[in-house]
Amino acid sequence: MFKIAIMGCGVVGSGVADILIDQEAALSKRFNEKVCLDKILDVRDMEGTPYAKYLTKDADVIWNDSDIKLVVMTIGGLDFAYNLTKKALESGRHVVTSNKEVVAAYGVELTKIAFENKVRFLYEASAGGGIPVIRPLNICLSGNDIYEIQGILNGTTNYILTKMSQEGVSFADALKEAQQKGYAEADPTADVDGHDAARKIAILSSIAYKGFVDYKDVKCTGIRKITSEDHKFAEKAGYAIKLIGRSRLADGKVSISVEPLLLPGTNLLSAVNSVFNAVLVKGSYIGDTLFYGAGAGKLPTASAVIGDVIEILGNPTEATLPDFTEKNAVINKADASKSKKLVRFTTRANAFDIEKFVSEEYGATFLGSVNDKYGIITAPVSDDEYAAFENVLTTTFHAVVENVVNIVE
Amino acid sequence: MFKIAIMGCGVVGSGVADILIDQEAALSKRFNEKVCLDKILDVRDMEGTPYAKYLTKDADVIWNDSDIKLVVMTIGGLDFAYNLTKKALESGRHVVTSNKEVVAAYGVELTKIAFENKVRFLYEASAGGGIPVIRPLNICLSGNDIYEIQGILNGTTNYILTKMSQEGVSFADALKEAQQKGYAEADPTADVDGHDAARKIAILSSIAYKGFVDYKDVKCTGIRKITSEDHKFAEKAGYAIKLIGRSRLADGKVSISVEPLLLPGTNLLSAVNSVFNAVLVKGSYIGDTLFYGAGAGKLPTASAVIGDVIEILGNPTEATLPDFTEKNAVINKADASKSKKLVRFTTRANAFDIEKFVSEEYGATFLGSVNDKYGIITAPVSDDEYAAFENVLTTTFHAVVENVVNIVE
């Protein structure tokens, strides 16, 4: 008898419940043992829901039942979920979680506690929603030296950017529509300012580079400053604007950021639209490999949780502790790499003069004007070189730079 | 001490050797045990290669060393590789194989032998080359009811089709170039006639639908009849031509085929070019998910082999036998589903008369002519309906139909 308790009957928790109920017979047959949902912990009154027979407000009902061998943690937020997760592991129960805040902040500690208690702590749903990417990184690709990850890791912002690009609407209007459709929360900060994607790229990078990456070290720029003019300039030059969580390992150091980036059409991520997510992984032997799918949503995220449950049923003990629990990654905080940049600015100077000047003196491409804004794509420059260029732009042409977005070639 | 022997020092075998040598320290540290390449079996004289110190022509050297706990099988072809694989499993050694012929033909038997001997038989490299797709299907997505798989599973044919589409060259010229570049073999039959892709879609489908699918049941059409005119008609109508291994589960029956298909731009597979592979999986909870990467090549394929080795080091026993070893899938041999079709034909009749007739009477789209060939895209039709339409085309307009290609919407 392998009973499962879910903590939190929200969107993901109820999705996990639905699948466990649907698949009880199949899972029990597959593992020669009754595998079933037994309890759902939620402090809210939820009588009348289809989950009534499983619901309890009393966590002790779970702690006191030794047949409950696995806890699915779908409660959001930090402290409350962390404490329950820790308690479950210490009580000798496996934990599968979709809570990326807890994984990003306490993943090392919780992984060690699980190992000491000879149970497993898995979190495929914490990055990339339903897309299988953590297990592939952990196992299938882990013989590679991974040297770069680029990911569209947040469905809300990808929906907003897609809407702005395809329909020419403003950030504010696209955000409002995302909120109306339930893709964005009333307070969209965690999504639009990139904090959610920062946690996810930190989780993926810790596994890939075999050293813990603290999400607080992620250089984080959101999409609030992106305008429909930026999208038009990008399109004119053959790029798409996406919010990309990106990390690179070079000379033993990890550069890691979340920022809007211009991607060329040859980058597969440029074609990932709406609420879909995708993760591009570059490895020493595999080359480029990409994982694409639903990055959020009730059933897709629950699908990832169930994948972890199946992994545990087949393999209930972890052979060894992952490397990221034993050492921290070295973060490169002063990345000196060069990149082209899209610069949007206003000026009263003559467009022809600017074009001549930036192309002849700086090898930049002038994109003309959209709605009285001007656009330039610079040659590949370091941050220092760009600052010098912007200074000239400002002093010579009285330009007011409104936004600067990096470009990936 | 966990010694590994590789059987076959060809392209993939030597790639596996390279990675095992490179990663010996990392693997040994990860699993707290010396993990190392010990022997490479190859009957050829290979003195002077970097692998000389590992090479042996005598399989008994491997069979007699009880520290060799895992055999990597990279010998191609059927009987010889099958016999060695079976012997290795019966001797209590794990086997990781890249040999899709053996997996497609003997996967059920070998999986059972492994299970009886409490060792594992893994074959991630047998479908999709380096792309992690078998483990995700087996674990991460296996809580889903998978209902469709579409895959670009053969790099050679995708290279040829991409070349034809992008440069307008003929099939013969594209094949010759693929052969010169080493992407196609001197006898390209297994690739261009779809037999290689048929084995791979059968392997993936057996796992996904939890019932054994015999590759001999795959309806198989190769790409020899595709011309540059077909590519031009496809492009005109907004499609790309790809050789797709496809299977669908409906009403308990599996329809399975390999055939060139026209894919719309909204299908992510339409953007997968050159030697790359990709697999699109549709599941009840996850929706659409896609895996993309290098489908062949020395190091990418070896990367998949190493992923299996890592899986075995972490989890040396299989909990249960997979469902496909216990039952066969029911194959739908008379798929009555309807699809649009691209029809290429010649005729001396008047183009305007044909256009009027096919559009008014049959709801088809007339694509005009390219190099004296005509193109039509039919309304969605069953095979019977199409036969009736072609009959009218032939009798009314004396058309000679040269090629018919199905369309996926």
PDB file of C-alpha atoms in Angstrom, chain A residues 128-391:
ATOM      1  CA  GLY A 128       9.505  24.476 -17.089  1.00  0.00           C
ATOM      2  CA  GLY A 129       6.096  23.378 -15.739  1.00  0.00           C
ATOM      3  CA  GLY A 130       5.139  20.154 -17.460  1.00  0.00           C
ATOM      4  CA  ILE A 131       8.228  19.927 -19.672  1.00  0.00           C
ATOM      5  CA  PRO A 132      10.565  17.096 -18.706  1.00  0.00           C
ATOM      6  CA  VAL A 133      13.830  18.983 -18.319  1.00  0.00           C
ATOM      7  CA  ILE A 134      15.169  18.450 -14.785  1.00  0.00           C
ATOM      8  CA  ARG A 135      15.349  14.653 -15.077  1.00  0.00           C
ATOM      9  CA  PRO A 136      16.983  14.852 -18.550  1.00  0.00           C
ATOM     10  CA  LEU A 137      19.556  17.294 -17.119  1.00  0.00           C
ATOM     11  CA  ASN A 138      20.112  15.117 -14.055  1.00  0.00           C
ATOM     12  CA  ILE A 139      20.513  11.844 -15.922  1.00  0.00           C
ATOM     13  CA  CYS A 140      20.349  11.777 -19.720  1.00  0.00           C
ATOM     14  CA  LEU A 141      22.615  14.759 -20.397  1.00  0.00           C
ATOM     15  CA  SER A 142      24.662  14.657 -17.231  1.00  0.00           C
ATOM     16  CA  GLY A 143      27.602  12.911 -18.873  1.00  0.00           C
ATOM     17  CA  ASN A 144      28.022  16.146 -20.845  1.00  0.00           C
ATOM     18  CA  ASP A 145      29.805  19.236 -19.686  1.00  0.00           C
ATOM     19  CA  ILE A 146      26.881  21.624 -20.054  1.00  0.00           C
ATOM     20  CA  TYR A 147      28.095  25.086 -20.985  1.00  0.00           C
ATOM     21  CA  GLU A 148      24.951  27.100 -21.695  1.00  0.00           C
ATOM     22  CA  ILE A 149      21.234  27.168 -20.958  1.00  0.00           C
ATOM     23  CA  GLN A 150      18.718  29.542 -22.529  1.00  0.00           C
ATOM     24  CA  GLY A 151      15.118  29.271 -21.494  1.00  0.00           C
ATOM     25  CA  ILE A 152      11.714  30.816 -21.912  1.00  0.00           C
ATOM     26  CA  LEU A 153      10.734  29.926 -18.376  1.00  0.00           C
ATOM     27  CA  ASN A 154       7.721  32.107 -17.664  1.00  0.00           C
ATOM     28  CA  GLY A 155       4.461  31.672 -19.542  1.00  0.00           C
ATOM     29  CA  THR A 156       2.904  34.944 -18.387  1.00  0.00           C
ATOM     30  CA  THR A 157       5.621  37.152 -19.820  1.00  0.00           C
ATOM     31  CA  ASN A 158       5.857  35.083 -22.996  1.00  0.00           C
ATOM     32  CA  TYR A 159       2.118  35.542 -23.474  1.00  0.00           C
ATOM     33  CA  ILE A 160       2.475  39.310 -22.991  1.00  0.00           C
ATOM     34  CA  LEU A 161       5.456  39.624 -25.356  1.00  0.00           C
ATOM     35  CA  THR A 162       3.757  37.458 -28.007  1.00  0.00           C
ATOM     36  CA  LYS A 163       0.597  39.573 -27.779  1.00  0.00           C
ATOM     37  CA  MET A 164       2.595  42.824 -28.081  1.00  0.00           C
ATOM     38  CA  SER A 165       4.561  41.485 -31.028  1.00  0.00           C
ATOM     39  CA  GLN A 166       1.681  39.945 -32.963  1.00  0.00           C
ATOM     40  CA  GLU A 167      -0.996  42.568 -32.285  1.00  0.00           C
ATOM     41  CA  GLY A 168       1.034  45.707 -31.638  1.00  0.00           C
ATOM     42  CA  VAL A 169      -0.660  46.338 -28.278  1.00  0.00           C
ATOM     43  CA  SER A 170       1.025  48.053 -25.333  1.00  0.00           C
ATOM     44  CA  PHE A 171       2.577  46.265 -22.367  1.00  0.00           C
ATOM     45  CA  ALA A 172      -0.226  47.553 -20.119  1.00  0.00           C
ATOM     46  CA  ASP A 173      -2.983  46.256 -22.418  1.00  0.00           C
ATOM     47  CA  ALA A 174      -1.276  42.896 -22.921  1.00  0.00           C
ATOM     48  CA  LEU A 175      -0.830  42.543 -19.156  1.00  0.00           C
ATOM     49  CA  LYS A 176      -4.496  43.376 -18.569  1.00  0.00           C
ATOM     50  CA  GLU A 177      -5.578  40.713 -21.042  1.00  0.00           C
ATOM     51  CA  ALA A 178      -3.233  38.177 -19.449  1.00  0.00           C
ATOM     52  CA  GLN A 179      -4.824  38.949 -16.091  1.00  0.00           C
ATOM     53  CA  GLN A 180      -8.332  38.598 -17.513  1.00  0.00           C
ATOM     54  CA  LYS A 181      -7.437  35.196 -18.969  1.00  0.00           C
ATOM     55  CA  GLY A 182      -5.950  34.025 -15.679  1.00  0.00           C
ATOM     56  CA  TYR A 183      -2.408  33.865 -17.089  1.00  0.00           C
ATOM     57  CA  ALA A 184      -1.183  36.694 -14.830  1.00  0.00           C
ATOM     58  CA  GLU A 185      -1.845  37.374 -11.187  1.00  0.00           C
ATOM     59  CA  ALA A 186      -3.327  40.586  -9.754  1.00  0.00           C
ATOM     60  CA  ASP A 187       0.179  41.460  -8.569  1.00  0.00           C
ATOM     61  CA  PRO A 188       2.256  40.475 -11.604  1.00  0.00           C
ATOM     62  CA  THR A 189       5.616  41.485 -10.090  1.00  0.00           C
ATOM     63  CA  ALA A 190       7.144  38.004  -9.754  1.00  0.00           C
ATOM     64  CA  ASP A 191       6.414  37.304 -13.408  1.00  0.00           C
ATOM     65  CA  VAL A 192       6.989  40.585 -15.247  1.00  0.00           C
ATOM     66  CA  ASP A 193      10.064  41.594 -13.276  1.00  0.00           C
ATOM     67  CA  GLY A 194      11.664  38.227 -13.955  1.00  0.00           C
ATOM     68  CA  HIS A 195      11.890  36.891 -10.391  1.00  0.00           C
ATOM     69  CA  ASP A 196      10.003  33.704 -11.239  1.00  0.00           C
ATOM     70  CA  ALA A 197      12.271  33.001 -14.227  1.00  0.00           C
ATOM     71  CA  ALA A 198      15.308  33.827 -12.055  1.00  0.00           C
ATOM     72  CA  ARG A 199      14.424  31.059  -9.613  1.00  0.00           C
ATOM     73  CA  LYS A 200      13.939  28.609 -12.456  1.00  0.00           C
ATOM     74  CA  ILE A 201      17.198  29.362 -14.282  1.00  0.00           C
ATOM     75  CA  ALA A 202      19.009  29.134 -10.916  1.00  0.00           C
ATOM     76  CA  ILE A 203      17.502  25.678 -10.272  1.00  0.00           C
ATOM     77  CA  LEU A 204      18.398  24.397 -13.764  1.00  0.00           C
ATOM     78  CA  SER A 205      21.893  25.904 -13.587  1.00  0.00           C
ATOM     79  CA  SER A 206      22.671  24.325 -10.199  1.00  0.00           C
ATOM     80  CA  ILE A 207      21.999  20.901 -11.716  1.00  0.00           C
ATOM     81  CA  ALA A 208      23.694  21.567 -15.039  1.00  0.00           C
ATOM     82  CA  TYR A 209      26.901  23.140 -13.729  1.00  0.00           C
ATOM     83  CA  LYS A 210      27.096  20.879 -10.661  1.00  0.00           C
ATOM     84  CA  GLY A 211      27.438  23.758  -8.220  1.00  0.00           C
ATOM     85  CA  PHE A 212      24.709  25.598  -6.301  1.00  0.00           C
ATOM     86  CA  VAL A 213      23.564  28.838  -7.941  1.00  0.00           C
ATOM     87  CA  ASP A 214      21.728  31.229  -5.639  1.00  0.00           C
ATOM     88  CA  TYR A 215      18.795  32.851  -7.424  1.00  0.00           C
ATOM     89  CA  LYS A 216      19.702  36.102  -5.680  1.00  0.00           C
ATOM     90  CA  ASP A 217      22.816  36.188  -7.860  1.00  0.00           C
ATOM     91  CA  VAL A 218      20.753  36.267 -11.059  1.00  0.00           C
ATOM     92  CA  LYS A 219      21.033  39.633 -12.842  1.00  0.00           C
ATOM     93  CA  CYS A 220      17.377  40.311 -13.355  1.00  0.00           C
ATOM     94  CA  THR A 221      15.649  42.682 -15.786  1.00  0.00           C
ATOM     95  CA  GLY A 222      11.930  42.422 -16.420  1.00  0.00           C
ATOM     96  CA  ILE A 223       9.839  43.364 -19.429  1.00  0.00           C
ATOM     97  CA  ARG A 224       8.073  46.503 -18.156  1.00  0.00           C
ATOM     98  CA  LYS A 225      10.234  48.785 -20.305  1.00  0.00           C
ATOM     99  CA  ILE A 226       9.592  46.892 -23.551  1.00  0.00           C
ATOM    100  CA  THR A 227       7.270  48.829 -25.873  1.00  0.00           C
ATOM    101  CA  SER A 228       5.554  47.971 -29.108  1.00  0.00           C
ATOM    102  CA  GLU A 229       8.175  50.179 -30.825  1.00  0.00           C
ATOM    103  CA  ASP A 230      10.891  47.839 -29.561  1.00  0.00           C
ATOM    104  CA  HIS A 231       9.002  44.930 -31.109  1.00  0.00           C
ATOM    105  CA  LYS A 232       8.762  46.785 -34.424  1.00  0.00           C
ATOM    106  CA  PHE A 233      12.469  47.596 -34.437  1.00  0.00           C
ATOM    107  CA  ALA A 234      13.271  43.992 -33.560  1.00  0.00           C
ATOM    108  CA  GLU A 235      11.066  42.636 -36.325  1.00  0.00           C
ATOM    109  CA  LYS A 236      12.574  45.060 -38.837  1.00  0.00           C
ATOM    110  CA  ALA A 237      16.006  43.675 -38.023  1.00  0.00           C
ATOM    111  CA  GLY A 238      14.850  40.019 -38.080  1.00  0.00           C
ATOM    112  CA  TYR A 239      14.596  39.329 -34.358  1.00  0.00           C
ATOM    113  CA  ALA A 240      11.947  38.373 -31.796  1.00  0.00           C
ATOM    114  CA  ILE A 241      11.955  39.754 -28.239  1.00  0.00           C
ATOM    115  CA  LYS A 242      11.711  37.084 -25.525  1.00  0.00           C
ATOM    116  CA  LEU A 243      12.303  37.115 -21.776  1.00  0.00           C
ATOM    117  CA  ILE A 244      15.221  34.689 -21.513  1.00  0.00           C
ATOM    118  CA  GLY A 245      16.719  33.080 -18.453  1.00  0.00           C
ATOM    119  CA  ARG A 246      20.269  32.423 -19.518  1.00  0.00           C
ATOM    120  CA  SER A 247      23.374  31.043 -17.921  1.00  0.00           C
ATOM    121  CA  ARG A 248      26.798  30.225 -19.287  1.00  0.00           C
ATOM    122  CA  LEU A 249      29.805  28.453 -17.832  1.00  0.00           C
ATOM    123  CA  ALA A 250      33.184  29.756 -18.966  1.00  0.00           C
ATOM    124  CA  ASP A 251      36.560  29.461 -17.245  1.00  0.00           C
ATOM    125  CA  GLY A 252      34.848  27.831 -14.290  1.00  0.00           C
ATOM    126  CA  LYS A 253      32.532  30.778 -13.690  1.00  0.00           C
ATOM    127  CA  VAL A 254      28.784  31.023 -14.226  1.00  0.00           C
ATOM    128  CA  SER A 255      27.234  34.139 -15.787  1.00  0.00           C
ATOM    129  CA  ILE A 256      23.516  34.139 -15.124  1.00  0.00           C
ATOM    130  CA  SER A 257      20.746  36.559 -16.010  1.00  0.00           C
ATOM    131  CA  VAL A 258      17.092  37.019 -16.778  1.00  0.00           C
ATOM    132  CA  GLU A 259      16.451  39.746 -19.316  1.00  0.00           C
ATOM    133  CA  PRO A 260      14.522  40.499 -22.465  1.00  0.00           C
ATOM    134  CA  LEU A 261      16.703  39.537 -25.418  1.00  0.00           C
ATOM    135  CA  LEU A 262      16.438  39.890 -29.169  1.00  0.00           C
ATOM    136  CA  LEU A 263      16.706  36.404 -30.712  1.00  0.00           C
ATOM    137  CA  PRO A 264      17.330  35.763 -34.422  1.00  0.00           C
ATOM    138  CA  GLY A 265      14.919  33.529 -36.358  1.00  0.00           C
ATOM    139  CA  THR A 266      17.548  30.771 -36.358  1.00  0.00           C
ATOM    140  CA  ASN A 267      17.242  30.459 -32.553  1.00  0.00           C
ATOM    141  CA  LEU A 268      14.445  27.952 -31.940  1.00  0.00           C
ATOM    142  CA  LEU A 269      13.300  29.895 -28.878  1.00  0.00           C
ATOM    143  CA  SER A 270      12.261  32.757 -31.172  1.00  0.00           C
ATOM    144  CA  ALA A 271       9.336  30.631 -32.409  1.00  0.00           C
ATOM    145  CA  VAL A 272       8.066  29.707 -28.919  1.00  0.00           C
ATOM    146  CA  ASN A 273       4.913  31.755 -28.496  1.00  0.00           C
ATOM    147  CA  SER A 274       2.061  32.407 -26.083  1.00  0.00           C
ATOM    148  CA  VAL A 275       2.145  30.605 -22.720  1.00  0.00           C
ATOM    149  CA  PHE A 276       4.528  27.885 -23.948  1.00  0.00           C
ATOM    150  CA  ASN A 277       7.974  27.455 -22.427  1.00  0.00           C
ATOM    151  CA  ALA A 278      11.151  25.968 -23.844  1.00  0.00           C
ATOM    152  CA  VAL A 279      14.647  25.265 -22.629  1.00  0.00           C
ATOM    153  CA  LEU A 280      17.692  25.108 -24.903  1.00  0.00           C
ATOM    154  CA  VAL A 281      20.635  23.215 -23.413  1.00  0.00           C
ATOM    155  CA  LYS A 282      24.116  23.207 -24.944  1.00  0.00           C
ATOM    156  CA  GLY A 283      26.416  20.360 -23.979  1.00  0.00           C
ATOM    157  CA  SER A 284      29.917  19.255 -24.859  1.00  0.00           C
ATOM    158  CA  TYR A 285      28.789  16.073 -26.618  1.00  0.00           C
ATOM    159  CA  ILE A 286      25.110  16.541 -27.411  1.00  0.00           C
ATOM    160  CA  GLY A 287      25.431  20.013 -28.966  1.00  0.00           C
ATOM    161  CA  ASP A 288      22.137  21.917 -28.897  1.00  0.00           C
ATOM    162  CA  THR A 289      19.067  20.196 -27.532  1.00  0.00           C
ATOM    163  CA  LEU A 290      15.681  21.719 -26.853  1.00  0.00           C
ATOM    164  CA  PHE A 291      12.746  20.826 -24.629  1.00  0.00           C
ATOM    165  CA  TYR A 292       9.401  22.466 -25.388  1.00  0.00           C
ATOM    166  CA  GLY A 293       5.944  22.314 -23.875  1.00  0.00           C
ATOM    167  CA  ALA A 294       3.378  23.777 -21.523  1.00  0.00           C
ATOM    168  CA  GLY A 295       5.275  25.732 -18.898  1.00  0.00           C
ATOM    169  CA  ALA A 296       2.314  26.166 -16.575  1.00  0.00           C
ATOM    170  CA  GLY A 297      -1.327  25.195 -16.130  1.00  0.00           C
ATOM    171  CA  LYS A 298      -3.130  22.731 -13.914  1.00  0.00           C
ATOM    172  CA  LEU A 299      -2.715  19.431 -15.745  1.00  0.00           C
ATOM    173  CA  PRO A 300       0.645  20.014 -17.469  1.00  0.00           C
ATOM    174  CA  THR A 301       2.274  20.952 -14.159  1.00  0.00           C
ATOM    175  CA  ALA A 302       0.532  18.034 -12.460  1.00  0.00           C
ATOM    176  CA  SER A 303       1.901  15.779 -15.233  1.00  0.00           C
ATOM    177  CA  ALA A 304       5.432  16.682 -14.132  1.00  0.00           C
ATOM    178  CA  VAL A 305       4.530  15.932 -10.496  1.00  0.00           C
ATOM    179  CA  ILE A 306       3.190  12.517 -11.493  1.00  0.00           C
ATOM    180  CA  GLY A 307       6.389  11.832 -13.453  1.00  0.00           C
ATOM    181  CA  ASP A 308       8.310  12.355 -10.215  1.00  0.00           C
ATOM    182  CA  VAL A 309       5.920  10.078  -8.320  1.00  0.00           C
ATOM    183  CA  ILE A 310       6.516   7.367 -10.944  1.00  0.00           C
ATOM    184  CA  GLU A 311      10.287   7.861 -10.689  1.00  0.00           C
ATOM    185  CA  ILE A 312      10.093   7.346  -6.910  1.00  0.00           C
ATOM    186  CA  LEU A 313       7.896   4.249  -7.195  1.00  0.00           C
ATOM    187  CA  GLY A 314      10.482   2.746  -9.541  1.00  0.00           C
ATOM    188  CA  ASN A 315      13.553   3.941  -7.687  1.00  0.00           C
ATOM    189  CA  PRO A 316      12.885   4.896  -4.054  1.00  0.00           C
ATOM    190  CA  THR A 317      16.466   5.649  -3.045  1.00  0.00           C
ATOM    191  CA  GLU A 318      18.926   8.183  -4.367  1.00  0.00           C
ATOM    192  CA  ALA A 319      22.329   6.583  -5.038  1.00  0.00           C
ATOM    193  CA  THR A 320      24.361   9.657  -4.248  1.00  0.00           C
ATOM    194  CA  LEU A 321      23.954  13.319  -3.355  1.00  0.00           C
ATOM    195  CA  PRO A 322      24.070  15.657  -6.353  1.00  0.00           C
ATOM    196  CA  ASP A 323      27.166  17.823  -6.682  1.00  0.00           C
ATOM    197  CA  PHE A 324      25.293  21.086  -6.137  1.00  0.00           C
ATOM    198  CA  THR A 325      24.656  20.080  -2.524  1.00  0.00           C
ATOM    199  CA  GLU A 326      28.395  19.945  -1.923  1.00  0.00           C
ATOM    200  CA  LYS A 327      29.720  23.046  -3.572  1.00  0.00           C
ATOM    201  CA  ASN A 328      28.616  26.456  -4.768  1.00  0.00           C
ATOM    202  CA  ALA A 329      29.051  27.653  -8.317  1.00  0.00           C
ATOM    203  CA  VAL A 330      31.428  30.587  -8.768  1.00  0.00           C
ATOM    204  CA  ILE A 331      29.405  33.461 -10.134  1.00  0.00           C
ATOM    205  CA  ASN A 332      30.885  35.782 -12.728  1.00  0.00           C
ATOM    206  CA  LYS A 333      29.472  39.133 -11.641  1.00  0.00           C
ATOM    207  CA  ALA A 334      31.433  41.191 -14.144  1.00  0.00           C
ATOM    208  CA  ASP A 335      30.666  39.487 -17.433  1.00  0.00           C
ATOM    209  CA  ALA A 336      32.844  41.266 -19.993  1.00  0.00           C
ATOM    210  CA  SER A 337      31.340  39.526 -23.026  1.00  0.00           C
ATOM    211  CA  LYS A 338      30.257  41.676 -25.915  1.00  0.00           C
ATOM    212  CA  SER A 339      26.842  41.777 -27.506  1.00  0.00           C
ATOM    213  CA  LYS A 340      24.923  43.795 -30.024  1.00  0.00           C
ATOM    214  CA  LYS A 341      22.234  45.955 -28.463  1.00  0.00           C
ATOM    215  CA  LEU A 342      18.955  47.456 -29.622  1.00  0.00           C
ATOM    216  CA  VAL A 343      18.840  51.084 -28.480  1.00  0.00           C
ATOM    217  CA  ARG A 344      15.584  53.041 -28.499  1.00  0.00           C
ATOM    218  CA  PHE A 345      15.858  56.798 -28.070  1.00  0.00           C
ATOM    219  CA  THR A 346      14.308  60.149 -28.878  1.00  0.00           C
ATOM    220  CA  THR A 347      16.104  63.127 -30.343  1.00  0.00           C
ATOM    221  CA  ARG A 348      15.406  66.322 -32.241  1.00  0.00           C
ATOM    222  CA  ALA A 349      18.501  65.830 -34.359  1.00  0.00           C
ATOM    223  CA  ASN A 350      18.303  65.032 -38.036  1.00  0.00           C
ATOM    224  CA  ALA A 351      17.794  61.341 -38.747  1.00  0.00           C
ATOM    225  CA  PHE A 352      20.181  61.362 -41.694  1.00  0.00           C
ATOM    226  CA  ASP A 353      22.959  62.855 -39.549  1.00  0.00           C
ATOM    227  CA  ILE A 354      22.472  60.210 -36.885  1.00  0.00           C
ATOM    228  CA  GLU A 355      22.430  57.375 -39.385  1.00  0.00           C
ATOM    229  CA  LYS A 356      25.636  58.599 -41.052  1.00  0.00           C
ATOM    230  CA  PHE A 357      27.359  59.107 -37.719  1.00  0.00           C
ATOM    231  CA  VAL A 358      26.451  55.816 -35.994  1.00  0.00           C
ATOM    232  CA  SER A 359      27.078  53.673 -39.062  1.00  0.00           C
ATOM    233  CA  GLU A 360      30.350  55.288 -40.094  1.00  0.00           C
ATOM    234  CA  GLU A 361      31.828  55.879 -36.650  1.00  0.00           C
ATOM    235  CA  TYR A 362      30.399  52.946 -34.702  1.00  0.00           C
ATOM    236  CA  GLY A 363      29.417  50.261 -37.210  1.00  0.00           C
ATOM    237  CA  ALA A 364      25.857  50.437 -35.896  1.00  0.00           C
ATOM    238  CA  THR A 365      22.694  49.853 -37.929  1.00  0.00           C
ATOM    239  CA  PHE A 366      20.134  52.660 -37.921  1.00  0.00           C
ATOM    240  CA  LEU A 367      16.561  51.350 -37.954  1.00  0.00           C
ATOM    241  CA  GLY A 368      14.761  54.642 -38.605  1.00  0.00           C
ATOM    242  CA  SER A 369      11.802  55.779 -36.555  1.00  0.00           C
ATOM    243  CA  VAL A 370       8.564  54.323 -35.219  1.00  0.00           C
ATOM    244  CA  ASN A 371       6.121  56.628 -33.420  1.00  0.00           C
ATOM    245  CA  ASP A 372       8.792  59.352 -33.073  1.00  0.00           C
ATOM    246  CA  LYS A 373      11.217  56.904 -31.445  1.00  0.00           C
ATOM    247  CA  TYR A 374      14.499  56.001 -33.122  1.00  0.00           C
ATOM    248  CA  GLY A 375      16.131  52.584 -33.140  1.00  0.00           C
ATOM    249  CA  ILE A 376      19.752  51.535 -33.531  1.00  0.00           C
ATOM    250  CA  ILE A 377      21.419  48.145 -33.437  1.00  0.00           C
ATOM    251  CA  THR A 378      24.978  48.556 -32.235  1.00  0.00           C
ATOM    252  CA  ALA A 379      28.017  46.553 -33.218  1.00  0.00           C
ATOM    253  CA  PRO A 380      29.009  43.971 -30.563  1.00  0.00           C
ATOM    254  CA  VAL A 381      30.090  46.023 -27.538  1.00  0.00           C
ATOM    255  CA  SER A 382      31.019  45.461 -23.902  1.00  0.00           C
ATOM    256  CA  ASP A 383      29.085  47.350 -21.257  1.00  0.00           C
ATOM    257  CA  ASP A 384      31.870  49.934 -21.011  1.00  0.00           C
ATOM    258  CA  GLU A 385      32.020  50.412 -24.760  1.00  0.00           C
ATOM    259  CA  TYR A 386      28.275  50.817 -24.862  1.00  0.00           C
ATOM    260  CA  ALA A 387      28.353  53.438 -22.103  1.00  0.00           C
ATOM    261  CA  ALA A 388      30.859  55.453 -24.137  1.00  0.00           C
ATOM    262  CA  PHE A 389      28.652  55.138 -27.237  1.00  0.00           C
ATOM    263  CA  GLU A 390      25.547  56.234 -25.358  1.00  0.00           C
ATOM    264  CA  ASN A 391      27.464  59.170 -23.960  1.00  0.00           C
TER     265      ASN A 391
END
